[in-house]
Tab-separated table of C-alpha atoms in Angstrom:
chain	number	residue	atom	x	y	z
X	252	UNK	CA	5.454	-13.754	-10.186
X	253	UNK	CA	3.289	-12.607	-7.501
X	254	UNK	CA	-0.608	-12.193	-7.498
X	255	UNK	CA	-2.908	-10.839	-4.879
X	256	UNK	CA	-6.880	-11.649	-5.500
X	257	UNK	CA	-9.674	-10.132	-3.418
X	258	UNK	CA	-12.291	-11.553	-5.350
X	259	UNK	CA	-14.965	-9.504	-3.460
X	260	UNK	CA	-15.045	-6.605	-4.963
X	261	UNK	CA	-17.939	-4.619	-2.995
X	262	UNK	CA	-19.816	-5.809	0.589
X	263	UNK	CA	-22.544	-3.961	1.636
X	264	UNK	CA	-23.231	-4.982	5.752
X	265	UNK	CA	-25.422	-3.809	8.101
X	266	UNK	CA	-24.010	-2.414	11.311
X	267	UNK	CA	-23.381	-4.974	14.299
X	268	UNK	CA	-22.800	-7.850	11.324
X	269	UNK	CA	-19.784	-9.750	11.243
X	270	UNK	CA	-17.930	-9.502	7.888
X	271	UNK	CA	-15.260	-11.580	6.245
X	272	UNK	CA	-12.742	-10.194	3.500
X	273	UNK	CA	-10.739	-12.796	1.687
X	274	UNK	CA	-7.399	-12.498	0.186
X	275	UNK	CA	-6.023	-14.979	-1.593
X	276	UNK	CA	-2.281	-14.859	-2.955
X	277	UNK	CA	0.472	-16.275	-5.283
X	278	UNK	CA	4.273	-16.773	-5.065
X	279	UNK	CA	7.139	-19.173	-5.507
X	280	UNK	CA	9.037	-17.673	-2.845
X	281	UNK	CA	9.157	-19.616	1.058
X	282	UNK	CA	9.757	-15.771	2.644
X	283	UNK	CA	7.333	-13.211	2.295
X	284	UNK	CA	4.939	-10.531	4.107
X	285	UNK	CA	1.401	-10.572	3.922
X	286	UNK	CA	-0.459	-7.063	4.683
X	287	UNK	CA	-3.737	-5.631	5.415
X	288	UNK	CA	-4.227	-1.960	4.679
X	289	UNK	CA	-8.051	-0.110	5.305
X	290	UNK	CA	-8.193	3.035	2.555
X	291	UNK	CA	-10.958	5.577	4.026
X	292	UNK	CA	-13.066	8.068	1.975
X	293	UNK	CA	-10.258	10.492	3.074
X	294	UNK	CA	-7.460	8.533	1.241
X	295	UNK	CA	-4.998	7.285	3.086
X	296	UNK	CA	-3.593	4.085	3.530
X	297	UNK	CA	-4.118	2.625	7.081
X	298	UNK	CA	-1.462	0.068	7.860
X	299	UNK	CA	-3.790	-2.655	9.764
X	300	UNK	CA	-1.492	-5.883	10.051
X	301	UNK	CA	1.758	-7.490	8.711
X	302	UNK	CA	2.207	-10.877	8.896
X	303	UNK	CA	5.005	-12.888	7.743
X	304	UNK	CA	4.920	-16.712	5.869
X	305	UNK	CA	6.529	-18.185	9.036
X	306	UNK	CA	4.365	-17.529	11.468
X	307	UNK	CA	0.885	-18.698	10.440
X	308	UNK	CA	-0.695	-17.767	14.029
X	309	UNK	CA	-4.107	-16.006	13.753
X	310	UNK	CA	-4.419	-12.893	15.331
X	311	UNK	CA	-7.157	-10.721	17.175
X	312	UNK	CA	-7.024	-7.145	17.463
X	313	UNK	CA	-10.438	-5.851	19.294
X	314	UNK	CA	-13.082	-6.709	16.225
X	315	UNK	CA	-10.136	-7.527	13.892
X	316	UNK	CA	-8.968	-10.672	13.038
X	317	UNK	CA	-6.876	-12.418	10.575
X	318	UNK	CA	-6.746	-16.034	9.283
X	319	UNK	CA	-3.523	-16.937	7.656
X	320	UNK	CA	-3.879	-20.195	5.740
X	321	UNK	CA	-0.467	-20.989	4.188
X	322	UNK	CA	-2.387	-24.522	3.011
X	323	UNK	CA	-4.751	-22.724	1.308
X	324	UNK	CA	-2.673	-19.367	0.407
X	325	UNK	CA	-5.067	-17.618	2.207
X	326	UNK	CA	-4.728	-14.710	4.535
X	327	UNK	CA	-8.683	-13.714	5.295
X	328	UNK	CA	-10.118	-10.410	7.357
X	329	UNK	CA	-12.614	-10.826	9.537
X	330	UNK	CA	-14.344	-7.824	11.800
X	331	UNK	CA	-16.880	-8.940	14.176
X	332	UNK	CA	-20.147	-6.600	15.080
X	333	UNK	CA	-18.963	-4.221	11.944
X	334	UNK	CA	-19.598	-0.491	12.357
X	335	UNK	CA	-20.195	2.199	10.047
X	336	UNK	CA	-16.862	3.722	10.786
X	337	UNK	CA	-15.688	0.434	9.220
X	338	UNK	CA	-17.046	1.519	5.689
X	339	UNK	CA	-13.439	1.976	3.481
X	340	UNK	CA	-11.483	0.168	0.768
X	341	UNK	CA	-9.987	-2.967	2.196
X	342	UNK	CA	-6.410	-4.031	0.610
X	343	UNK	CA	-4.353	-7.298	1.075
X	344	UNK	CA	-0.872	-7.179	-0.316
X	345	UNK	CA	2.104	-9.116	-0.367
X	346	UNK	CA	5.757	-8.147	-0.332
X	347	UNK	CA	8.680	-10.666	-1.455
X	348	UNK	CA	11.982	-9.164	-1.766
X	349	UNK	CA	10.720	-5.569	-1.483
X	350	UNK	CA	8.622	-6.261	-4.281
X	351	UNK	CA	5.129	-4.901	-2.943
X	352	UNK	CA	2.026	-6.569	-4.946
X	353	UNK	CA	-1.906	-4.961	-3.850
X	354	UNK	CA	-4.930	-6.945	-4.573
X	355	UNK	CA	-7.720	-5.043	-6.088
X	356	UNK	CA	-9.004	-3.986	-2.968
X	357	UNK	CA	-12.755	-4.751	-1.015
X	358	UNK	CA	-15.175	-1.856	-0.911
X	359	UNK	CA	-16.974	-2.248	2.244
X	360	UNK	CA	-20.085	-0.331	3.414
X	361	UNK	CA	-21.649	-0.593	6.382
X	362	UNK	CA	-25.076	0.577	6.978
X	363	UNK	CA	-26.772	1.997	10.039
B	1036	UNK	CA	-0.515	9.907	12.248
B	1037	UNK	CA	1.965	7.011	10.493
B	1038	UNK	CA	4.811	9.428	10.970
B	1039	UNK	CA	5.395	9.337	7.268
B	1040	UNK	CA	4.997	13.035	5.585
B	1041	UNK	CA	4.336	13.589	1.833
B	1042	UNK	CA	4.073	17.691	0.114
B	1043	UNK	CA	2.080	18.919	-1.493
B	1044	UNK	CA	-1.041	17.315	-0.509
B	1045	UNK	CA	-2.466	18.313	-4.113
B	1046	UNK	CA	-1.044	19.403	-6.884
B	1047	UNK	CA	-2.520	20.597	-10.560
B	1048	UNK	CA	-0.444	21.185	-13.345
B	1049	UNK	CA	-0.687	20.886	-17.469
B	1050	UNK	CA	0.207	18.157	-19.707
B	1051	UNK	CA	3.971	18.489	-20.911
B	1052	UNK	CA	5.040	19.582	-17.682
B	1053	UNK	CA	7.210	18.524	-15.000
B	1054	UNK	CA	6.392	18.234	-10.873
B	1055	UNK	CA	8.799	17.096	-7.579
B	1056	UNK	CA	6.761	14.793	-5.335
B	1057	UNK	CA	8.570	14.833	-1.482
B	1058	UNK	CA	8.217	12.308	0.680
B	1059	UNK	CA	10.333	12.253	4.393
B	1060	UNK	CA	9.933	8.909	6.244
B	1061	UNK	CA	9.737	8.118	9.695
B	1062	UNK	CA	12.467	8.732	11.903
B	1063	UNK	CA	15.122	6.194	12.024
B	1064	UNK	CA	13.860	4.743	8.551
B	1065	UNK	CA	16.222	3.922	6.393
B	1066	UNK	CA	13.709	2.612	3.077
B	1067	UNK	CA	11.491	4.988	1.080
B	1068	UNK	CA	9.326	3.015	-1.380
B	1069	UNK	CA	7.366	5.286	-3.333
B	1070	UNK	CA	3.610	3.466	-4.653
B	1071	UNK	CA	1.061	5.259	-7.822
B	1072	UNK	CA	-2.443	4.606	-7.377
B	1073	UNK	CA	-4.682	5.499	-10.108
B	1074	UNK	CA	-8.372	4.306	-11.084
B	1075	UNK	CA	-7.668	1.506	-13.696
B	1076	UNK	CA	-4.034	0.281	-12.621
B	1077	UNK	CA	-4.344	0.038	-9.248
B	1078	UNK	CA	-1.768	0.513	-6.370
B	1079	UNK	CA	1.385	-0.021	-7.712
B	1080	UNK	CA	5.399	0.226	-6.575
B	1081	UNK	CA	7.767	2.404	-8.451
B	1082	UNK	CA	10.770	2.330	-6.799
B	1083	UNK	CA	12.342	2.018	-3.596
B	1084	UNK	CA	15.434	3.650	-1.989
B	1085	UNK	CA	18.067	2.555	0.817
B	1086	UNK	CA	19.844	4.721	2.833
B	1087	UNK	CA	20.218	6.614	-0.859
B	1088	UNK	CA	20.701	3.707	-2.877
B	1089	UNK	CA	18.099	2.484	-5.346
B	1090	UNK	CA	17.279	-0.784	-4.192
B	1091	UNK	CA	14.290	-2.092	-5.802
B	1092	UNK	CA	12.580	-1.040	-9.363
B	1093	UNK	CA	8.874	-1.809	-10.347
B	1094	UNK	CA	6.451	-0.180	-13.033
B	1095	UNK	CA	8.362	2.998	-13.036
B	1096	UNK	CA	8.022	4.572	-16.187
B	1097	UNK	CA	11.571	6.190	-17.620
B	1098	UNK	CA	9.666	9.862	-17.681
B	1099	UNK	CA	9.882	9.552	-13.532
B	1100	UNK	CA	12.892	9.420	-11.722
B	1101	UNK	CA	13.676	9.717	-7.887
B	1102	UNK	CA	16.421	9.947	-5.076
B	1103	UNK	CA	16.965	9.956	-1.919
B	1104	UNK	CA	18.927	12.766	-0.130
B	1105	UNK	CA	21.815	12.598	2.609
B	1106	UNK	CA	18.863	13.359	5.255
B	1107	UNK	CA	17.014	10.456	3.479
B	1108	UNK	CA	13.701	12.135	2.148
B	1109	UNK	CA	12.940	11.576	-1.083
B	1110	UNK	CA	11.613	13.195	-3.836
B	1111	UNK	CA	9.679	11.577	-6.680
B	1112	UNK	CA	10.015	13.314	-10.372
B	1113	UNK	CA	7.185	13.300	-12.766
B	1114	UNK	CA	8.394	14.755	-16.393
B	1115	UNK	CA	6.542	15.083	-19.461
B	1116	UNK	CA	3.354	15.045	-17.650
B	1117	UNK	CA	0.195	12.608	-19.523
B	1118	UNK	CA	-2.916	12.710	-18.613
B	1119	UNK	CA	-2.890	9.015	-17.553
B	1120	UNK	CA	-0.070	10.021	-14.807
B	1121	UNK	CA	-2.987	11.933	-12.525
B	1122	UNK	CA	-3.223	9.592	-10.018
B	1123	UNK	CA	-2.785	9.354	-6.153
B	1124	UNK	CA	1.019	9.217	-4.934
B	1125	UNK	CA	2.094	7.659	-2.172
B	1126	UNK	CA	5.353	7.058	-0.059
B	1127	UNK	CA	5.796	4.357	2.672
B	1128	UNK	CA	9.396	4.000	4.914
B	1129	UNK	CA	10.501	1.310	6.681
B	1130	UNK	CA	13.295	0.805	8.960
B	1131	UNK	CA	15.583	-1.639	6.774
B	1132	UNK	CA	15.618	-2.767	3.731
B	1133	UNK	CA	12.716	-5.289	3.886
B	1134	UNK	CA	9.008	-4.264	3.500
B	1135	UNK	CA	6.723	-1.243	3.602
B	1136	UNK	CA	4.420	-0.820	6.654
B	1137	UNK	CA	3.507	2.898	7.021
B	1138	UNK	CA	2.112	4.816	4.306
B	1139	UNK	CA	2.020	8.424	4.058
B	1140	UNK	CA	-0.683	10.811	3.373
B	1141	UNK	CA	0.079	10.828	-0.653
B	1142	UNK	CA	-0.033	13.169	-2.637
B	1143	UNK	CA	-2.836	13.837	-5.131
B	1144	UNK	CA	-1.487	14.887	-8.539
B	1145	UNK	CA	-3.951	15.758	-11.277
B	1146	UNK	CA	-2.751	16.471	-15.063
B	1147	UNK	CA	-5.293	18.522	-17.091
C-alpha cells in the first residue's frame, strides 16, 4: 500500500529564512508520481510540482526547490529567503496507478 | 486559474438529504478524479472517471455515486447526507488516464 509522511506538522519561519519541508513516502511499485501541492487560507489546491520515480533530477523554480531521493524515499521542499505570502498548508502526495495518496500536510507560517 | 471549474462554491443543506457536486475539467482532459477533504480524514480520492468510464475507485462510500457526461464534466452525488460528509470537495482533470495535476476550486459542502 502506499503511505505519504510529512512528519512536520507546523513551521513557524521568519521572513527572508530558508525553509525545508520533508516528505517521505512508501510503495512497492517501480512507476509512480510524486507531487507538491501549496493549500492557501483561501482553499485551494495549488499544483506546485510533479515529478515522476524515473527521473530523480532536482529541480529549481525561483525560491522553490525539490530534492528527490529515491535512496532515501524522499522527495523534500525547500524555499529559499521564505516570504509571508509563503504562509499555507504544504502537501506531498503520491500517485501509483491513479491511486492518489496525500500526506498530512505542513502548516507553514511565515512571519514579518 | 488551473482551468478546472467546480459549482457551487458552497453549499448548506440538512442531514438526510441529497446534493449534485459538478465538476468540468480542463479542456482537452479526458480524467476527472474527484478528492474529499475533511478535518480528521484528510485529503482523500473517491473515484476517478475516463472519457466516461469509471476507472479507478478509492474511499468512496456506497451513499455517493458519480459520472461523467458525453461532454465529460462530472458530477459527484452525495445521498443520505451525515454530518461527517461536510467536508471540502474537490475535482482535479488530467489529460489521460494517468495522474491528477490541476485541482479545482472545490466545493465546500456543509451538513447541519
Amino acid at each position: 500500500a502506499q503511505k505519504v509522511t510529512q512528519a512536520q506538522t507546523e513551521i513557524s519561519v521568519v521572513e527572508k529564512e530558508d525553509v525545508t519541508l520533508d516528505c517521505v513516502y512508501e510503495t512497492r511499485d517501480t512507476t509512480y508520481y510524486l507531487f507538491w501541492y501549496k493549500q492557501p487560507p483561501s482553499g485551494e489546491l495549488v499544483f506546485l510540482i510533479r515529478r515522476n520515480s524515473f527521473d530523480e533530477q532536482n529541480e529549481i523554480s525561483g525560491r522553490y526547490s525539490w530534492n528527490f531521493q529515491k535512496s532515501t524515499s524522499s522527495f523534500n521542499f525547500t524555499i529559499t529567503a521564505s516570504q509571508v505570502v509563503d504562509s499555507a498548508v504544504y502537501f506531498c502526495a503520491l500517485s501509483v496507478l491513479n491511486d492518489m495518496r496525500f500526506g498530512a500536510g505542513t502548516r507553514l507560517t511565515v512571519k514579518p | 486559474d488551473s482551468g478546472v471549474t467546480q459549482t457551487p462554491k458552497h453549499l448548506i443543506t440538512a442531514t438526510g438529504q441529497r446534493v449534485t457536486l459538478r465538476c468540468s475539467p480542463r479542456s482537452g482532459d479526458l480524467s476527472v478524479y474527484w478528492y474529499q477533504q475533511s478535518l480528521d480524514q484528510g485529503l482523500q480520492f473517491l473515484i476517478q472517471y475516463y472519457n466516461g468510464e469509471e476507472r479507478a475507485k478509492g474511499n468512496i462510500l456506497e451513499r455517493f455515486s458519480a459520472q461523467q457526461f458525453p461532454d465529460l464534466h462530472s458530477e459527484l452525488n452525495l445521498s443520505s447526507l451525515e454530518l461527517g460528509d461536510s467536508a471540502l470537495y474537490f475535482c482535479a482533470s488530467s489529460v489521460g488516464d494517468g495522474t491528477t495535476g490541476f485541482f479545482g476550486p472545490g466545493t465546500r459542502l456543509t451538513v447541519l
